[in-house]
Structures are given as structure tokens and as C-alpha cells.
Amino acid sequence: MSQPWVPFDDRGLSYGDGVFETILLCQGRPMLWALHVKRLLEGCRRLAIDPPDESALAATWQAPPGGEWEVLKIIVTRGSGGRGYAVPEVATPRLMSRRVPFQPDPSAWRQGVGVRICSLRLARQPCLAGIKHLNRLENVLARQEWQTPAYREGLLADSHDMVVEATSMNLFWQQEGRLMTPALDQCGVAGTLRAGLIEAQHVVPAQLALDELAAVNRLWLANSVQGVWPISALWSSEGACLRRWEPPQDDPLQAVAHPLLGYPATP
Amino acid sequence: MSQPWVPFDDRGLSYGDGVFETILLCQGRPMLWALHVKRLLEGCRRLAIDPPDESALAATWQAPPGGEWEVLKIIVTRGSGGRGYAVPEVATPRLMSRRVPFQPDPSAWRQGVGVRICSLRLARQPCLAGIKHLNRLENVLARQEWQTPAYREGLLADSHDMVVEATSMNLFWQQEGRLMTPALDQCGVAGTLRAGLIEAQHVVPAQLALDELAAVNRLWLANSVQGVWPISALWSSEGACLRRWEPPQDDPLQAVAHPLLGYPATP
């Protein structure tokens, strides 16, 4: 599959000076499109990058579907140039995209996944918190901590041992009948599925310390591509099993989240 | 000038998954080459990127000189691929470079520069501290805080209000006759000129709080391209002048640093 290229002096390559989105296409239609556009524009605003036109963004998926499910990745960089870190007076941002086939994982929806707690602690940087910028070395380093497929994801806490997210998914928990998710004002990526669930008042942002994690009624990971994975087992960084949960019969998070993605509410 | 290109799926672009070096060439010869190679290899080791051969690195400058002074920029990325943040089982790193003409600034050496304190605070992330990785959004955001040429650089403190560096230079200070520089174990880029000065025991790593900054005997900024700039005026984020210093007659930092770069010890 052909793909776009960027020159050496593109600031996305030089400094990670840009943002990206990873979008589920169902029969060619983008799921949660408005929320992806909203986050991308918010990222551009926070970094002071000239945002792309919404019509240019929409053109990234206006080709015939390449299958039932695809993933569309969009990158927007500030473009080329500038003297060192100083941004050019007139920057010409680059908008690039690529579509690849995708298969959701119904067994993860039904049986849940094993998850470990990463050793790496996310740094707190409110200037970059929430947006999906291109500085993702913390995620890359955290994902390198394990190889075994027994762990489908790794949970990340911040330098204050507050739970934040997983390397590429948001975290949700249930306590006293309420669905909650970490607030992400210090670090982490505010996922679009999470945003949709908060907007619809299904989920409330809250705080959760690492040492409270094993005591919650139920835990999930979710993002706008994979949908909702119940966590069936939680492991420490050292490989000790901290807790197991039975996958729920009627999953309250899947019931509200999956319809937003074209996935079955009761998989 | 022609330049290399990278594909959309290069992890340097996607995640800032790589390292870079910016090297002064004097009549085609790289200054502090061994220290640049050492830091680049240390960066690769910390990120678990297969390091390039030293012969491939040396080939980046083995062409006829393009002038008295040039700057050589080298980027090494992990290369293409992987599933999300997970690194590919066999990654093929990309090594790229580009040379551009350069003019040092003798008036900054002689008269010193005005510098302001940035509002942005660097996040503390020991996993990434010291190396020159491609996740540089904090530097880009800090550099966007001012436009006026009255400030040649911006000083950065961390989330604990400890002084770290400038956006693209290291900081040095003199107190009780000793030359010191921030320790950089929590954040910041450990410059090669700084490394050379520490190695030769001209400079000692130490701690300096933001509120101690205006009280030191003397302050400098320095890197391996620009050499040593005495700070002649220090400004707060709000534009208040906190202190002025007379440029020294016999600058003790230039005396030891400039010979490492082929610059005059007494400019």
C-alpha cells in the first residue's frame, strides 16, 4: 500500500511537532468522526499549529471502503522549517493519512484481557495532557516492558502514583454503581470513545490511586478502535497476580460504548 | 539542498521514536565528534534502538567542506513498523543527515545575551533525561513564549522549580569561584560541550533553584554549535529585569570551552 513521505526538515520528524488520530472505519464510514476532528483541532490549537480544513480532513476517508473494518490514521505536522525550535513565521502544516484493514477482537470483548502495571511512570505535563501529540516515547518505552501475549496491555500511573491510562487505551472502573475514568489533566491521551461516554454522562472523570486499583468492582480498557475490553486479571510489574475478575454477563460499559462504534452492545 | 525523506510509518515521525545530534563542522571536521557519537549511542541504548555503525555515522561528514563553518544534523529513528507502540521484532533503523552553512555570533560571545525565564515547566521523566531524543514539544512550546529578539534564549525550570537548561542550550553558573551546571538526572538534554567540560573537570554538575538564579556571580548559556554566551540580562516571564551582569573581561568559561570547538578562547 502506498504511503505519504515527509522530508527530513519536517517538524513532525524533528521534534514530534504535530498531532495524530487513529479512527475506526466501518464500511468506509468513520466512527466518532466529530470527536476525532474536535480533538485534532484542540491539539492544533494547544500547539499553535494552523488547523487543516475540515473538508481536507474528510477527504481522508472519502474513498470506497477497503473492507468491513479499517483503521484510518491521520497525522498533522507543523510542516517544514524554522530555526531550531522556533516555529517558522509562516508554517505550512502537512496533513497525511493512511488506511489499513482491521479486525476487531470479539474474544477480548467476551473473555476480557490480562493487564500488567508498567514500571514506567508518566511525567506530569499539563501543557501536553489530553491531546494526541506525536511525542509518544513514554508509551513506546512502557510497551517495551513486556513481550508475553498474556498481557494485552500495560497500565500507566503518573509520577504521583495516580492511575492514568494504558499504553494505547483509556481506563475505566466501576465503583458504587458508577462508571469512572481518570481525569487526565496532568498527562495521558483523552480518547474519543472516553469523550463520547463523558459527553453522554455515562462516565465521570475522577481520581484513582495505584494502590486502590485492585479494590475496584470492575475494570475496563477501551478505545475508539478496539471497543471495550473487560480486565480479567491484573498483574504487578513484577508478575504477581493482584486480582482476577469474572467477565460480566451484561457488561454495562460495552452496552453504552459499543453502539458508538458500530460494535455489538452485547458481544 | 536535497534532503532525505521518511515514509509515513517511520516511528520517528509517528512517535518521535529516535534520537538526533547537531554537530559543528569546522572546515568539514566535526567538533566534539566522539562525544556526539557517545550521546547518540547512549540514546539508542536507552530507547533500545539498534545503533548505527560508527563508520556509517562518520560517512555523514566525509564530503568536502561546504564552507568555514557548517552544522551537520543527524537523525536516527527506529525505522518503520510495529503494531502501534510495540516495536517490530526486527526493526531496521534509519540514519539520515543534512549539512547546512552556519555563522557563529561573535557579538553574543563578547557582549552577552538577554535571556528570559520561561513559564513552561519541564516535566520530570528520568527515563528520557539527558538524551537528545525526538520528543521535543516542551522545547517547541517554550520557544513560542516570546518573539522579541531582545531575548536570545529562554531558561527552563522543572516542575519542582529547579533550573534545568535553556530551550536549546545548557546553563552554567559561577559561584565561589567554581563553574557549575544543572545535573539533568530528571529532565533536559546533556549537551556535548557540557559533557566535555565535565569530563575535563572544568565544570561540576549541581542543583540550582529558580529563586537562587539572580543571585549567582555569573551565568552563561552554551552549546556545541554556538559556543559560550555570557548572560548579560535576566528577565522574568512577566518581563521584569531581575539582574544585569557586565560581560567579563577574561571569560573563564569561554577560555576552557571555546578551544574544544575551534573558537577563540578570548573572543
Short mmCIF file of C-alpha atoms in Angstrom, two decimals:
data_model
loop_
_atom_site.label_atom_id
_atom_site.label_comp_id
_atom_site.label_asym_id
_atom_site.label_seq_id
_atom_site.Cartn_x
_atom_site.Cartn_y
_atom_site.Cartn_z
CA MET A 1 0.00 0.00 0.00
CA SER A 2 1.50 3.35 -0.99
CA GLN A 3 2.08 5.88 1.76
CA PRO A 4 3.00 9.55 2.02
CA TRP A 5 6.58 10.63 2.81
CA VAL A 6 7.88 13.61 4.74
CA PRO A 7 11.17 15.47 4.27
CA PHE A 8 13.99 15.47 6.80
CA ASP A 9 13.17 19.01 7.91
CA ASP A 10 9.52 18.29 8.72
CA ARG A 11 9.00 19.28 12.33
CA GLY A 12 6.87 16.21 12.96
CA LEU A 13 10.00 14.13 12.43
CA SER A 14 12.44 16.59 14.03
CA TYR A 15 10.51 17.35 17.21
CA GLY A 16 7.26 15.38 17.20
CA ASP A 17 5.69 18.76 16.44
CA GLY A 18 2.23 17.61 15.44
CA VAL A 19 -0.82 15.53 16.32
CA PHE A 20 -2.47 12.37 15.07
CA GLU A 21 -5.73 10.46 15.11
CA THR A 22 -6.49 6.76 14.74
CA ILE A 23 -10.04 6.26 13.51
CA LEU A 24 -12.21 3.18 13.07
CA LEU A 25 -13.92 2.96 9.66
CA CYS A 26 -16.98 0.74 9.45
CA GLN A 27 -17.77 0.04 5.77
CA GLY A 28 -15.85 3.18 4.95
CA ARG A 29 -17.66 5.41 7.43
CA PRO A 30 -15.60 6.93 10.27
CA MET A 31 -16.86 6.22 13.78
CA LEU A 32 -16.92 9.14 16.25
CA TRP A 33 -15.72 11.43 13.44
CA ALA A 34 -16.85 14.66 15.11
CA LEU A 35 -14.95 13.80 18.29
CA HIS A 36 -11.79 12.89 16.35
CA VAL A 37 -11.95 16.21 14.48
CA LYS A 38 -12.59 18.05 17.74
CA ARG A 39 -9.54 16.52 19.46
CA LEU A 40 -7.31 17.06 16.44
CA LEU A 41 -8.32 20.74 16.25
CA GLU A 42 -7.85 21.12 20.00
CA GLY A 43 -4.36 19.60 19.65
CA CYS A 44 -3.53 22.08 16.86
CA ARG A 45 -4.84 24.94 18.97
CA ARG A 46 -2.76 23.91 22.01
CA LEU A 47 0.41 23.61 19.88
CA ALA A 48 -0.48 26.73 17.82
CA ILE A 49 -0.46 24.78 14.54
CA ASP A 50 -2.69 26.13 11.76
CA PRO A 51 -5.51 23.57 11.71
CA PRO A 52 -6.41 21.79 8.47
CA ASP A 53 -9.77 22.48 6.79
CA GLU A 54 -12.49 20.10 7.82
CA SER A 55 -13.04 19.30 4.14
CA ALA A 56 -9.40 18.26 3.79
CA LEU A 57 -9.81 16.07 6.86
CA ALA A 58 -12.98 14.49 5.49
CA ALA A 59 -11.21 13.74 2.20
CA THR A 60 -9.01 11.26 4.09
CA TRP A 61 -11.86 8.74 4.26
CA GLN A 62 -13.89 9.60 1.15
CA ALA A 63 -12.73 6.68 -0.94
CA PRO A 64 -14.57 3.37 -1.46
CA PRO A 65 -14.37 1.09 1.61
CA GLY A 66 -11.49 -1.40 1.61
CA GLY A 67 -13.38 -3.90 3.78
CA GLU A 68 -15.86 -4.17 6.65
CA TRP A 69 -13.43 -2.62 9.12
CA GLU A 70 -10.44 -0.39 8.52
CA VAL A 71 -8.28 1.93 10.59
CA LEU A 72 -7.56 5.40 9.26
CA LYS A 73 -4.53 7.16 10.68
CA ILE A 74 -4.21 10.91 10.18
CA ILE A 75 -1.06 12.89 11.01
CA VAL A 76 -0.89 16.69 11.01
CA THR A 77 2.56 18.22 11.48
CA ARG A 78 3.53 21.88 11.66
CA GLY A 79 5.38 21.35 8.37
CA SER A 80 8.96 22.19 7.46
CA GLY A 81 11.40 24.70 8.74
CA GLY A 82 12.02 27.25 11.38
CA ARG A 83 15.33 27.97 13.09
CA GLY A 84 15.73 25.25 15.66
CA TYR A 85 12.76 25.07 17.99
CA ALA A 86 11.45 28.49 16.92
CA VAL A 87 8.47 27.98 14.62
CA PRO A 88 8.60 29.48 11.10
CA GLU A 89 6.81 32.82 10.67
CA VAL A 90 4.64 31.22 8.02
CA ALA A 91 4.40 27.49 8.53
CA THR A 92 2.64 25.20 6.06
CA PRO A 93 1.29 22.26 8.03
CA ARG A 94 1.31 18.80 6.46
CA LEU A 95 -1.81 16.62 6.53
CA MET A 96 -1.21 12.96 5.77
CA SER A 97 -3.29 9.83 6.13
CA ARG A 98 -3.25 6.10 5.55
CA ARG A 99 -5.93 3.38 5.69
CA VAL A 100 -5.20 -0.20 6.70
CA PRO A 101 -7.50 -3.22 7.14
CA PHE A 102 -8.55 -4.04 10.72
CA GLN A 103 -10.11 -6.95 12.61
CA PRO A 104 -11.80 -6.32 15.96
CA ASP A 105 -11.25 -8.95 18.67
CA PRO A 106 -14.60 -10.33 19.92
CA SER A 107 -12.89 -12.78 22.28
CA ALA A 108 -11.30 -9.86 24.14
CA TRP A 109 -14.78 -8.29 24.39
CA ARG A 110 -16.24 -11.54 25.83
CA GLN A 111 -13.47 -13.09 27.92
CA GLY A 112 -11.58 -9.97 28.90
CA VAL A 113 -7.84 -9.44 28.91
CA GLY A 114 -4.88 -9.78 31.26
CA VAL A 115 -3.17 -6.50 32.01
CA ARG A 116 0.01 -5.59 33.88
CA ILE A 117 1.05 -2.44 35.68
CA CYS A 118 4.03 -0.78 33.97
CA SER A 119 7.14 0.25 35.91
CA LEU A 120 7.46 3.48 33.93
CA ARG A 121 5.69 6.46 35.48
CA LEU A 122 4.23 9.11 33.16
CA ALA A 123 5.62 12.59 33.70
CA ARG A 124 3.12 15.29 34.58
CA GLN A 125 2.98 17.94 31.86
CA PRO A 126 -0.33 19.84 31.86
CA CYS A 127 0.69 21.71 28.66
CA LEU A 128 0.54 18.42 26.73
CA ALA A 129 -2.05 16.48 28.75
CA GLY A 130 -5.09 15.13 26.91
CA ILE A 131 -4.08 15.83 23.31
CA LYS A 132 -2.82 13.14 20.93
CA HIS A 133 0.53 14.72 20.05
CA LEU A 134 3.44 12.99 18.34
CA ASN A 135 5.73 12.85 21.45
CA ARG A 136 4.99 9.27 22.41
CA LEU A 137 8.28 7.90 23.72
CA GLU A 138 6.79 7.20 27.14
CA ASN A 139 4.22 4.93 25.50
CA VAL A 140 6.91 3.23 23.39
CA LEU A 141 9.14 2.63 26.43
CA ALA A 142 6.23 1.36 28.53
CA ARG A 143 5.17 -1.04 25.75
CA GLN A 144 8.72 -2.44 25.64
CA GLU A 145 8.45 -3.61 29.24
CA TRP A 146 6.79 -6.89 28.30
CA GLN A 147 6.74 -9.36 25.40
CA THR A 148 4.37 -12.11 26.57
CA PRO A 149 0.91 -12.12 24.93
CA ALA A 150 -0.51 -13.00 28.38
CA TYR A 151 -0.59 -9.24 28.92
CA ARG A 152 -2.66 -7.47 26.30
CA GLU A 153 -1.96 -4.04 27.70
CA GLY A 154 0.07 -2.21 30.33
CA LEU A 155 -1.40 0.24 32.83
CA LEU A 156 0.37 3.52 33.42
CA ALA A 157 0.41 5.61 36.56
CA ASP A 158 1.97 9.05 36.83
CA SER A 159 4.89 10.24 38.97
CA HIS A 160 2.44 10.68 41.87
CA ASP A 161 1.25 7.05 41.53
CA MET A 162 -2.14 8.14 40.23
CA VAL A 163 -3.59 5.81 37.58
CA VAL A 164 -3.75 7.45 34.13
CA GLU A 165 -4.37 5.08 31.22
CA ALA A 166 -2.96 2.06 29.37
CA THR A 167 -0.26 2.43 26.70
CA SER A 168 -2.85 2.83 23.92
CA MET A 169 -6.24 2.66 25.68
CA ASN A 170 -8.14 4.56 28.32
CA LEU A 171 -9.04 3.00 31.65
CA PHE A 172 -12.48 2.80 33.19
CA TRP A 173 -13.65 1.46 36.53
CA GLN A 174 -16.88 0.83 38.36
CA GLN A 175 -17.36 1.73 41.99
CA GLU A 176 -20.64 2.03 43.87
CA GLY A 177 -22.54 1.57 40.64
CA ARG A 178 -20.82 4.48 38.84
CA LEU A 179 -18.55 4.29 35.80
CA MET A 180 -15.42 6.40 36.12
CA THR A 181 -12.23 7.21 34.21
CA PRO A 182 -9.03 9.08 35.19
CA ALA A 183 -9.28 12.85 34.77
CA LEU A 184 -6.15 13.30 32.51
CA ASP A 185 -5.44 16.93 33.39
CA GLN A 186 -1.75 16.16 34.10
CA CYS A 187 -0.90 13.58 31.43
CA GLY A 188 -2.40 10.90 29.21
CA VAL A 189 -4.40 10.94 25.99
CA ALA A 190 -8.11 11.77 26.23
CA GLY A 191 -9.61 9.14 23.92
CA THR A 192 -12.56 9.93 21.71
CA LEU A 193 -14.61 6.98 22.96
CA ARG A 194 -13.95 8.24 26.51
CA ALA A 195 -15.01 11.74 25.39
CA GLY A 196 -18.23 10.40 23.88
CA LEU A 197 -19.04 8.49 27.07
CA ILE A 198 -18.37 11.52 29.26
CA GLU A 199 -20.41 13.76 26.94
CA ALA A 200 -23.35 11.35 27.21
CA GLN A 201 -22.90 11.32 31.01
CA HIS A 202 -22.30 7.58 31.13
CA VAL A 203 -18.86 8.09 32.67
CA VAL A 204 -17.42 10.60 35.16
CA PRO A 205 -13.75 11.75 35.33
CA ALA A 206 -12.26 11.00 38.75
CA GLN A 207 -9.03 10.19 40.58
CA LEU A 208 -7.76 6.68 41.30
CA ALA A 209 -4.52 5.89 43.10
CA LEU A 210 -2.47 2.89 42.04
CA ASP A 211 -2.97 1.19 45.40
CA GLU A 212 -6.77 1.47 45.06
CA LEU A 213 -6.77 -0.27 41.67
CA ALA A 214 -7.14 -3.88 42.78
CA ALA A 215 -10.05 -3.00 45.08
CA VAL A 216 -12.48 -1.63 42.47
CA ASN A 217 -15.58 -3.62 41.47
CA ARG A 218 -14.60 -3.82 37.85
CA LEU A 219 -12.00 -2.50 35.41
CA TRP A 220 -12.01 -2.00 31.65
CA LEU A 221 -9.77 -0.75 28.88
CA ALA A 222 -11.32 0.90 25.88
CA ASN A 223 -10.53 2.95 22.83
CA SER A 224 -12.31 4.01 19.66
CA VAL A 225 -10.74 1.24 17.57
CA GLN A 226 -10.83 -1.85 19.81
CA GLY A 227 -14.02 -1.06 21.72
CA VAL A 228 -14.29 -2.20 25.35
CA TRP A 229 -12.12 -4.91 26.89
CA PRO A 230 -13.03 -6.01 30.42
CA ILE A 231 -9.92 -6.64 32.52
CA SER A 232 -9.98 -10.25 33.70
CA ALA A 233 -6.65 -10.28 35.53
CA LEU A 234 -4.38 -7.58 36.91
CA TRP A 235 -0.66 -8.23 37.34
CA SER A 236 2.02 -6.24 39.10
CA SER A 237 5.19 -5.06 37.31
CA GLU A 238 6.96 -7.97 39.00
CA GLY A 239 4.49 -10.53 37.64
CA ALA A 240 2.35 -11.12 40.75
CA CYS A 241 -1.39 -11.57 40.13
CA LEU A 242 -3.11 -8.82 42.12
CA ARG A 243 -6.70 -9.69 41.29
CA ARG A 244 -8.94 -11.59 38.90
CA TRP A 245 -12.42 -10.56 37.78
CA GLU A 246 -15.09 -12.68 36.10
CA PRO A 247 -16.15 -11.16 32.76
CA PRO A 248 -19.60 -9.65 33.37
CA GLN A 249 -22.73 -11.21 31.86
CA ASP A 250 -24.29 -7.88 30.97
CA ASP A 251 -21.39 -5.51 30.56
CA PRO A 252 -22.58 -2.01 31.46
CA LEU A 253 -19.70 -0.25 29.67
CA GLN A 254 -19.96 -2.24 26.44
CA ALA A 255 -23.71 -1.59 26.49
CA VAL A 256 -23.19 2.16 26.22
CA ALA A 257 -19.85 2.27 24.34
CA HIS A 258 -20.16 -0.31 21.58
CA PRO A 259 -23.14 1.29 19.83
CA LEU A 260 -20.95 4.41 19.33
CA LEU A 261 -18.55 2.28 17.27
CA GLY A 262 -20.94 0.04 15.35
CA TYR A 263 -19.96 -2.88 17.61
CA PRO A 264 -22.50 -5.20 19.33
CA ALA A 265 -23.81 -3.84 22.66
CA THR A 266 -23.83 -7.40 24.00
CA PRO A 267 -20.97 -9.23 22.31
CA MET B 1 19.83 21.45 -0.92
CA SER B 2 18.47 17.93 -1.33
CA GLN B 3 17.36 16.16 1.81
CA PRO B 4 16.31 12.64 2.81
CA TRP B 5 12.63 11.73 3.20
CA VAL B 6 10.95 9.28 5.56
CA PRO B 7 7.75 7.30 5.00
CA PHE B 8 4.53 7.86 6.94
CA ASP B 9 5.08 4.72 9.01
CA ASP B 10 8.54 5.70 10.24
CA ARG B 11 8.42 5.65 14.02
CA GLY B 12 10.46 8.83 14.23
CA LEU B 13 7.51 10.64 12.65
CA SER B 14 4.78 8.61 14.37
CA TYR B 15 6.11 8.70 17.93
CA GLY B 16 9.36 10.69 17.98
CA ASP B 17 10.96 7.25 18.37
CA GLY B 18 14.57 8.19 17.74
CA VAL B 19 17.46 10.49 18.58
CA PHE B 20 19.37 13.29 16.89
CA GLU B 21 22.62 15.22 17.02
CA THR B 22 23.51 18.72 15.86
CA ILE B 23 27.23 18.99 15.20
CA LEU B 24 29.51 21.90 14.39
CA LEU B 25 31.79 21.30 11.38
CA CYS B 26 34.91 23.47 11.15
CA GLN B 27 36.34 23.25 7.61
CA GLY B 28 34.50 19.97 7.27
CA ARG B 29 35.81 18.46 10.52
CA PRO B 30 33.25 17.64 13.23
CA MET B 31 33.91 19.23 16.62
CA LEU B 32 33.46 17.03 19.71
CA TRP B 33 32.71 14.08 17.41
CA ALA B 34 33.48 11.39 19.99
CA LEU B 35 31.07 12.98 22.48
CA HIS B 36 28.32 13.30 19.86
CA VAL B 37 28.74 9.63 18.93
CA LYS B 38 28.74 8.67 22.61
CA ARG B 39 25.49 10.52 23.33
CA LEU B 40 23.80 9.19 20.20
CA LEU B 41 24.74 5.61 21.10
CA GLU B 42 23.62 6.17 24.70
CA GLY B 43 20.28 7.46 23.38
CA CYS B 44 19.90 4.36 21.19
CA ARG B 45 20.75 2.14 24.16
CA ARG B 46 18.20 3.84 26.43
CA LEU B 47 15.47 3.54 23.78
CA ALA B 48 16.63 0.03 22.74
CA ILE B 49 17.21 1.09 19.14
CA ASP B 50 19.86 -0.85 17.19
CA PRO B 51 22.71 1.65 16.99
CA PRO B 52 24.20 2.61 13.62
CA ASP B 53 27.78 1.59 12.78
CA GLU B 54 30.33 4.22 13.65
CA SER B 55 31.53 4.08 10.05
CA ALA B 56 28.02 4.93 8.81
CA LEU B 57 27.94 7.82 11.27
CA ALA B 58 31.34 9.09 10.13
CA ALA B 59 30.19 8.95 6.49
CA THR B 60 27.74 11.77 7.29
CA TRP B 61 30.58 14.31 7.31
CA GLN B 62 33.11 12.75 4.93
CA ALA B 63 32.41 15.04 1.99
CA PRO B 64 34.37 18.16 1.02
CA PRO B 65 33.69 21.12 3.33
CA GLY B 66 30.91 23.47 2.22
CA GLY B 67 32.45 26.49 3.97
CA GLU B 68 34.40 27.50 7.07
CA TRP B 69 31.54 26.56 9.42
CA GLU B 70 28.64 24.18 8.86
CA VAL B 71 26.10 22.41 11.04
CA LEU B 72 25.55 18.71 10.50
CA LYS B 73 22.28 17.28 11.76
CA ILE B 74 21.97 13.52 12.17
CA ILE B 75 18.69 11.74 12.91
CA VAL B 76 18.43 8.05 13.83
CA THR B 77 14.91 6.61 14.05
CA ARG B 78 13.85 3.10 14.99
CA GLY B 79 12.61 2.75 11.39
CA SER B 80 9.23 1.64 10.11
CA GLY B 81 6.55 -0.52 11.51
CA GLY B 82 5.43 -2.37 14.58
CA ARG B 83 1.86 -2.70 15.81
CA GLY B 84 1.08 0.56 17.50
CA TYR B 85 3.59 1.37 20.20
CA ALA B 86 5.00 -2.18 20.24
CA VAL B 87 8.33 -2.19 18.44
CA PRO B 88 8.79 -4.52 15.44
CA GLU B 89 10.55 -7.81 16.18
CA VAL B 90 13.17 -6.88 13.64
CA ALA B 91 13.42 -3.13 13.23
CA THR B 92 15.63 -1.50 10.61
CA PRO B 93 16.68 1.88 12.00
CA ARG B 94 17.00 4.84 9.63
CA LEU B 95 20.11 7.03 9.70
CA MET B 96 19.74 10.39 7.96
CA SER B 97 21.79 13.54 7.89
CA ARG B 98 21.96 17.01 6.40
CA ARG B 99 24.62 19.74 6.33
CA VAL B 100 23.81 23.44 6.27
CA PRO B 101 26.07 26.53 6.34
CA PHE B 102 26.49 28.23 9.71
CA GLN B 103 27.77 31.55 11.07
CA PRO B 104 28.84 31.81 14.72
CA ASP B 105 27.87 35.01 16.55
CA PRO B 106 30.99 36.75 17.98
CA SER B 107 28.94 39.66 19.33
CA ALA B 108 26.99 37.27 21.54
CA TRP B 109 30.35 35.87 22.77
CA ARG B 110 31.59 39.39 23.59
CA GLN B 111 28.56 41.38 24.72
CA GLY B 112 26.47 38.56 26.11
CA VAL B 113 22.75 37.95 25.59
CA GLY B 114 19.46 38.81 27.24
CA VAL B 115 17.54 35.77 28.49
CA ARG B 116 14.09 35.30 29.93
CA ILE B 117 12.67 32.67 32.25
CA CYS B 118 10.00 30.56 30.52
CA SER B 119 6.59 29.99 32.09
CA LEU B 120 6.52 26.37 30.95
CA ARG B 121 7.94 23.91 33.46
CA LEU B 122 9.71 20.81 32.16
CA ALA B 123 8.18 17.53 33.29
CA ARG B 124 10.44 15.18 35.24
CA GLN B 125 10.97 11.95 33.34
CA PRO B 126 14.19 10.18 34.39
CA CYS B 127 13.70 7.56 31.62
CA LEU B 128 14.26 10.25 28.98
CA ALA B 129 16.50 12.70 30.87
CA GLY B 130 19.83 13.62 29.32
CA ILE B 131 19.46 12.02 25.88
CA LYS B 132 18.69 14.01 22.73
CA HIS B 133 15.51 12.19 21.70
CA LEU B 134 12.97 13.37 19.15
CA ASN B 135 10.20 14.22 21.67
CA ARG B 136 10.84 17.95 21.82
CA LEU B 137 7.39 19.53 22.16
CA GLU B 138 8.29 21.08 25.51
CA ASN B 139 11.15 22.94 23.82
CA VAL B 140 8.90 24.00 20.93
CA LEU B 141 6.19 25.28 23.30
CA ALA B 142 8.73 27.10 25.47
CA ARG B 143 10.29 28.77 22.41
CA GLN B 144 6.84 30.00 21.35
CA GLU B 145 6.52 32.05 24.55
CA TRP B 146 8.41 35.03 23.13
CA GLN B 147 9.01 36.70 19.75
CA THR B 148 11.21 39.71 20.58
CA PRO B 149 14.89 39.39 19.63
CA ALA B 150 15.71 41.12 22.94
CA TYR B 151 15.61 37.62 24.41
CA ARG B 152 18.06 35.30 22.70
CA GLU B 153 17.06 32.31 24.77
CA GLY B 154 14.55 31.14 27.38
CA LEU B 155 15.52 29.43 30.62
CA LEU B 156 13.60 26.35 31.69
CA ALA B 157 12.98 25.11 35.20
CA ASP B 158 11.30 21.81 36.03
CA SER B 159 8.04 21.13 37.87
CA HIS B 160 9.93 21.47 41.17
CA ASP B 161 11.26 24.94 40.14
CA MET B 162 14.80 23.63 39.77
CA VAL B 163 16.73 25.25 36.91
CA VAL B 164 17.45 22.82 34.06
CA GLU B 165 18.61 24.40 30.78
CA ALA B 166 17.61 26.83 28.05
CA THR B 167 15.41 25.74 25.12
CA SER B 168 18.45 24.73 23.03
CA MET B 169 21.47 25.41 25.24
CA ASN B 170 22.84 24.27 28.57
CA LEU B 171 23.18 26.62 31.51
CA PHE B 172 26.33 27.28 33.53
CA TRP B 173 26.93 29.44 36.58
CA GLN B 174 29.80 30.56 38.71
CA GLN B 175 29.61 30.61 42.49
CA GLU B 176 32.52 30.85 44.92
CA GLY B 177 34.95 30.54 42.05
CA ARG B 178 33.53 27.24 40.79
CA LEU B 179 31.82 26.62 37.43
CA MET B 180 28.63 24.58 37.71
CA THR B 181 25.79 23.25 35.54
CA PRO B 182 22.43 21.62 36.39
CA ALA B 183 22.66 17.86 36.97
CA LEU B 184 19.96 16.80 34.38
CA ASP B 185 19.02 13.50 36.00
CA GLN B 186 15.29 14.34 35.83
CA CYS B 187 14.97 16.16 32.51
CA GLY B 188 16.90 18.23 29.99
CA VAL B 189 19.42 17.42 27.27
CA ALA B 190 23.00 16.77 28.36
CA GLY B 191 24.94 18.77 25.76
CA THR B 192 28.22 17.51 24.35
CA LEU B 193 30.09 20.73 25.18
CA ARG B 194 28.78 20.38 28.75
CA ALA B 195 29.95 16.74 28.74
CA GLY B 196 33.41 17.73 27.53
CA LEU B 197 33.70 20.39 30.23
CA ILE B 198 32.60 17.97 32.96
CA GLU B 199 34.97 15.28 31.65
CA ALA B 200 37.87 17.75 31.82
CA GLN B 201 36.77 18.71 35.37
CA HIS B 202 36.24 22.34 34.44
CA VAL B 203 32.57 22.16 35.44
CA VAL B 204 30.67 20.31 38.19
CA PRO B 205 27.01 19.17 37.99
CA ALA B 206 24.96 20.71 40.83
CA GLN B 207 21.47 21.87 41.80
CA LEU B 208 20.18 25.43 41.41
CA ALA B 209 16.70 26.57 42.36
CA LEU B 210 14.92 29.17 40.24
CA ASP B 211 14.86 31.66 43.12
CA GLU B 212 18.66 31.39 43.51
CA LEU B 213 19.30 32.23 39.86
CA ALA B 214 19.55 36.02 40.07
CA ALA B 215 22.00 35.79 42.98
CA VAL B 216 24.81 33.87 41.29
CA ASN B 217 28.08 35.61 40.37
CA ARG B 218 27.76 34.92 36.71
CA LEU B 219 25.58 32.96 34.24
CA TRP B 220 26.24 31.54 30.77
CA LEU B 221 24.47 29.59 28.07
CA ALA B 222 26.48 27.28 25.88
CA ASN B 223 26.19 24.51 23.35
CA SER B 224 28.46 22.73 20.90
CA VAL B 225 27.34 24.87 17.94
CA GLN B 226 27.11 28.42 19.32
CA GLY B 227 29.89 28.19 21.90
CA VAL B 228 29.55 30.19 25.13
CA TRP B 229 27.22 33.16 25.54
CA PRO B 230 27.54 35.13 28.79
CA ILE B 231 24.12 36.19 30.09
CA SER B 232 24.06 39.98 30.34
CA ALA B 233 20.45 40.40 31.50
CA LEU B 234 17.93 38.07 33.09
CA TRP B 235 14.21 38.73 32.68
CA SER B 236 11.21 37.18 34.40
CA SER B 237 8.37 35.53 32.44
CA GLU B 238 6.40 38.74 33.02
CA GLY B 239 9.12 40.93 31.50
CA ALA B 240 10.71 42.32 34.70
CA CYS B 241 14.50 42.67 34.64
CA LEU B 242 15.81 40.54 37.51
CA ARG B 243 19.51 41.26 37.14
CA ARG B 244 22.18 42.57 34.78
CA TRP B 245 25.75 41.35 34.55
CA GLU B 246 28.73 43.05 32.89
CA PRO B 247 30.32 40.77 30.28
CA PRO B 248 33.59 39.54 31.84
CA GLN B 249 36.96 40.73 30.53
CA ASP B 250 38.55 37.32 30.79
CA ASP B 251 35.72 34.87 30.49
CA PRO B 252 36.67 31.72 32.42
CA LEU B 253 34.09 29.50 30.65
CA GLN B 254 34.97 30.63 27.12
CA ALA B 255 38.64 30.11 27.99
CA VAL B 256 38.08 26.38 28.56
CA ALA B 257 35.11 25.74 26.23
CA HIS B 258 35.96 27.57 23.01
CA PRO B 259 39.16 25.64 22.26
CA LEU B 260 37.02 22.46 22.19
CA LEU B 261 35.06 23.95 19.27
CA GLY B 262 37.80 25.69 17.31
CA TYR B 263 36.50 29.05 18.55
CA PRO B 264 38.77 31.78 20.06
CA ALA B 265 39.44 31.33 23.80
CA THR B 266 39.30 35.12 24.18
CA PRO B 267 36.83 36.40 21.62
#
